[in-house]
Coordinates of C-alpha atoms and ligand atoms in Angstrom, one line a residue:
L1 CA -147.3 56.1 -29.5
G2 CA -147.8 52.5 -29.0
M3 CA -148.1 50.7 -26.0
C4 CA -145.1 49.4 -26.6
N5 CA -143.1 52.3 -26.9
L6 CA -145.1 53.8 -23.7
L7 CA -143.7 51.1 -21.7
F8 CA -139.9 51.6 -22.9
V9 CA -140.3 54.8 -22.1
F10 CA -141.4 54.2 -18.9
V11 CA -139.2 51.8 -17.2
F12 CA -136.4 54.1 -18.9
M13 CA -137.2 57.0 -17.0
A14 CA -138.0 54.7 -14.0
A15 CA -134.2 53.3 -14.1
L16 CA -132.9 57.0 -14.3
G17 CA -135.0 58.1 -11.2
L18 CA -133.8 54.9 -9.5
C19 CA -130.0 55.7 -9.9
E20 CA -130.8 59.2 -9.3
E21 CA -132.0 58.3 -5.9
K22 CA -129.6 55.3 -4.8
S23 CA -126.5 56.7 -6.9
N24 CA -123.9 56.2 -3.2
T25 CA -125.0 53.3 -2.8
C26 CA -125.4 51.7 -6.2
T27 CA -123.0 48.1 -5.9
V28 CA -121.5 47.3 -9.2
I29 CA -121.2 44.0 -10.0
A30 CA -118.2 42.6 -10.9
G31 CA -117.3 41.9 -15.1
M32 CA -116.3 38.9 -17.1
N33 CA -112.4 38.6 -17.4
G34 CA -111.1 40.9 -20.0
L35 CA -109.3 38.9 -23.4
A36 CA -105.3 38.6 -23.4
G37 CA -103.1 41.2 -23.8
T38 CA -100.9 41.6 -27.1
P39 CA -97.6 39.9 -26.6
G40 CA -94.9 42.0 -25.0
N41 CA -91.7 43.2 -26.4
H42 CA -89.0 41.4 -26.9
G43 CA -87.3 40.7 -24.1
L44 CA -83.0 42.4 -23.8
P45 CA -80.3 39.5 -25.1
G46 CA -79.4 36.4 -23.1
R47 CA -75.4 35.7 -21.9
D48 CA -73.0 34.4 -24.4
G49 CA -73.1 30.6 -24.3
K50 CA -70.7 28.4 -23.7
E51 CA -68.0 27.3 -26.3
G52 CA -69.2 24.9 -28.9
V53 CA -67.9 21.6 -30.1
K54 CA -65.3 21.2 -32.8
G55 CA -66.6 21.2 -36.0
L56 CA -66.1 18.3 -39.0
Q57 CA -63.0 18.8 -40.8
G58 CA -63.1 21.0 -44.2
V59 CA -62.9 20.0 -47.7
Q60 CA -59.6 19.2 -49.5
G61 CA -58.0 22.8 -50.5
P62 CA -57.4 24.1 -53.8
P63 CA -54.1 22.9 -55.6
G64 CA -50.2 24.8 -53.4
K65 CA -48.2 26.4 -56.3
V66 CA -45.5 25.1 -58.4
G67 CA -42.6 24.3 -56.9
P68 CA -38.9 25.7 -57.4
P69 CA -37.2 23.4 -60.7
G70 CA -35.5 19.8 -60.0
S71 CA -31.5 19.3 -59.8
K72 CA -29.6 18.5 -63.0
G73 CA -31.2 14.5 -64.1
D74 CA -28.2 11.9 -65.4
H75 CA -27.4 12.5 -69.3
G76 CA -29.9 10.5 -70.9
E77 CA -29.1 8.1 -74.2
K78 CA -29.1 10.1 -77.5
C79 CA -29.9 9.1 -80.6
Q80 CA -28.5 10.9 -82.6
T81 CA -27.2 11.1 -87.0
D82 CA -23.2 10.0 -87.4
D83 CA -20.9 11.8 -89.5
N84 CA -22.4 9.4 -92.4
G85 CA -26.3 9.7 -91.8
D86 CA -26.3 7.1 -90.2
K87 CA -28.6 6.5 -87.0
V88 CA -26.2 5.6 -83.9
I89 CA -27.5 5.3 -80.2
L90 CA -25.0 6.8 -77.9
T91 CA -24.4 7.4 -74.3
P92 CA -21.7 8.6 -72.4
N93 CA -19.9 5.8 -72.5
G94 CA -21.0 3.8 -74.9
V95 CA -22.5 3.2 -79.0
M96 CA -24.4 0.9 -80.6
V97 CA -23.6 1.0 -84.2
G98 CA -25.0 -2.1 -86.6
E99 CA -24.2 -5.6 -84.0
K100 CA -21.6 -4.0 -82.8
I101 CA -21.2 -2.2 -79.3
F102 CA -18.3 0.5 -78.4
K103 CA -18.1 1.4 -74.9
T104 CA -15.3 2.6 -72.6
D105 CA -15.6 2.9 -69.0
G106 CA -13.7 6.1 -69.0
T107 CA -10.4 5.0 -67.8
T108 CA -7.2 4.9 -69.7
G109 CA -4.3 3.1 -70.3
D110 CA -1.5 2.2 -72.9
Y111 CA -1.9 -0.7 -75.7
D112 CA -1.4 -3.6 -73.3
A113 CA -3.5 -2.4 -70.5
A114 CA -6.1 -1.3 -73.1
R115 CA -5.6 -4.7 -74.5
N116 CA -6.2 -6.8 -71.3
S117 CA -9.0 -4.5 -70.0
C118 CA -11.1 -5.2 -72.7
S119 CA -10.3 -9.3 -72.6
H120 CA -11.2 -9.2 -68.9
M121 CA -14.4 -7.7 -70.1
G122 CA -15.0 -11.1 -72.8
A123 CA -14.5 -7.8 -75.1
T124 CA -11.6 -6.7 -77.6
L125 CA -9.4 -2.8 -78.4
A126 CA -11.9 -1.0 -80.6
S127 CA -11.5 -1.9 -84.1
P128 CA -13.5 0.2 -86.7
R129 CA -13.9 -1.7 -89.8
N130 CA -15.9 0.9 -92.1
A131 CA -17.0 3.9 -91.8
E132 CA -19.8 3.7 -90.0
E133 CA -18.4 2.0 -87.4
N134 CA -15.5 4.7 -87.6
S135 CA -17.8 7.3 -86.8
A136 CA -19.8 6.0 -84.6
L137 CA -16.5 5.6 -82.6
Q138 CA -15.6 9.0 -82.9
Q139 CA -18.4 9.8 -80.9
I140 CA -16.9 8.5 -77.6
V141 CA -13.5 10.3 -78.7
I142 CA -15.5 13.2 -78.9
W143 CA -17.7 12.8 -75.7
H144 CA -14.2 12.5 -73.6
N145 CA -12.0 14.6 -75.6
R146 CA -9.4 12.3 -75.2
K147 CA -7.8 10.3 -78.1
A148 CA -8.5 6.4 -77.8
V149 CA -6.6 3.7 -78.8
L150 CA -7.3 1.0 -81.8
G151 CA -7.4 -2.9 -82.0
I152 CA -4.9 -2.5 -84.6
N153 CA -0.7 -2.6 -85.2
D154 CA 1.8 -3.3 -86.8
K155 CA 4.3 -4.8 -84.5
A156 CA 5.0 -8.3 -86.3
T157 CA 5.9 -6.4 -89.3
E158 CA 6.8 -3.0 -90.3
N159 CA 3.7 -1.1 -92.0
R160 CA 1.8 -4.1 -92.0
F161 CA -1.5 -2.9 -89.6
E162 CA -3.2 -5.7 -88.9
Y163 CA -6.0 -6.6 -86.3
L164 CA -5.9 -8.0 -83.2
D165 CA -6.3 -11.9 -84.9
G166 CA -3.3 -10.9 -87.1
Q167 CA -5.8 -10.4 -90.3
V168 CA -4.5 -7.7 -92.3
I169 CA -7.0 -4.3 -91.7
E170 CA -9.7 -4.2 -94.5
Y171 CA -10.5 -0.1 -94.0
T172 CA -8.3 2.8 -93.1
N173 CA -8.7 6.2 -91.7
W174 CA -5.6 7.5 -91.7
A175 CA -4.4 11.1 -91.3
P176 CA -2.7 12.9 -93.8
G177 CA 0.3 11.8 -93.9
E178 CA -0.1 8.7 -91.6
P179 CA 1.6 6.4 -91.2
N180 CA 4.7 7.8 -90.6
N181 CA 6.5 5.9 -88.2
I182 CA 8.0 8.6 -87.0
D183 CA 9.2 7.3 -84.0
N184 CA 8.8 3.4 -84.7
E185 CA 5.5 3.6 -84.4
D186 CA 3.5 0.5 -83.7
C187 CA -0.4 1.4 -82.6
V188 CA -3.1 3.3 -83.7
E189 CA -4.7 6.5 -82.0
M190 CA -8.4 7.9 -83.3
H191 CA -8.2 12.0 -82.7
P192 CA -11.6 13.7 -82.3
D193 CA -11.6 14.6 -85.8
G194 CA -12.0 10.7 -86.5
K195 CA -8.8 10.3 -88.5
W196 CA -5.9 7.7 -87.2
H197 CA -2.2 8.3 -86.5
D198 CA 0.5 6.0 -85.9
R199 CA 1.7 6.1 -82.7
T200 CA 4.1 4.3 -79.9
C201 CA 2.4 2.1 -78.0
D202 CA 3.5 3.7 -74.4
L203 CA 1.2 6.5 -74.4
A204 CA -1.5 6.8 -71.8
W205 CA -5.3 6.7 -74.1
L206 CA -9.0 6.2 -73.2
I207 CA -9.8 2.5 -73.3
I208 CA -12.7 1.8 -75.8
C209 CA -14.1 -1.8 -76.1
E210 CA -16.0 -3.4 -78.7
F211 CA -18.7 -5.9 -77.7
Y212 CA -21.3 -7.9 -79.7
S213 CA -24.8 -8.0 -79.2
H214 CA -25.8 -11.0 -80.1
Ligands
MAN1 C1 3.0 14.3 -84.6 C2 3.0 13.6 -86.4 C3 2.4 12.1 -85.8 C4 3.8 11.5 -85.2 C5 3.6 12.1 -83.6 C6 4.8 11.7 -83.1 O1 1.7 14.3 -84.0 O2 4.0 13.9 -86.8 O3 2.6 11.2 -87.3 O4 3.2 10.2 -84.5 O5 3.9 13.3 -83.8 O6 4.9 12.3 -81.5
CA2 CA1 2.7 8.8 -87.1

């Protein structure tokens, strides 16, 4: 054994002897503070908080369902082709053919009333002067399903049918067997088929006037 080891053993044994001798009175010197412990477990949940402030308005939602169908609209304007293949603009109360406009307000009256009514509107009683005008006028007669009186008569001379200005008519569309003057008939009516019949002037007809668009 070297010197150093001998010394170590000596000191070690001496220390043991000391403590054995003085074990009842051994003073314990306070140690250093320990390290901090690990964090504790989570605590119990807290009580409910107060109600929060109102949130912001949300974004617009998706479009709603389709609504129910609307009510029926007014009669619109009808562009149609007449019996002769001519294009006419037809409304419930009027038809435009060439530069002429046939128009009714739906009222009825005898020949004198019809003539006066049209005159008051700055117009004349409807007088179709060709097949195109005749079929255009016919559309209104069909629409109202009422015979109309024409601005044509043979009041002055029997069987000499003339327009309101006194000129002899240049176009006719008599029904078969007409005019027959069966009752001293000086006035002319149009039926829904577009054909003409001479009749007495005191009947009640649909009043249709003619205007010029220029
Ligand atoms: C029938 C036909 C016409 C005539 C009328 C008169 O309809 O004979 O020609 O104008 O009767 O009521
Ligand atoms: Ca007749």
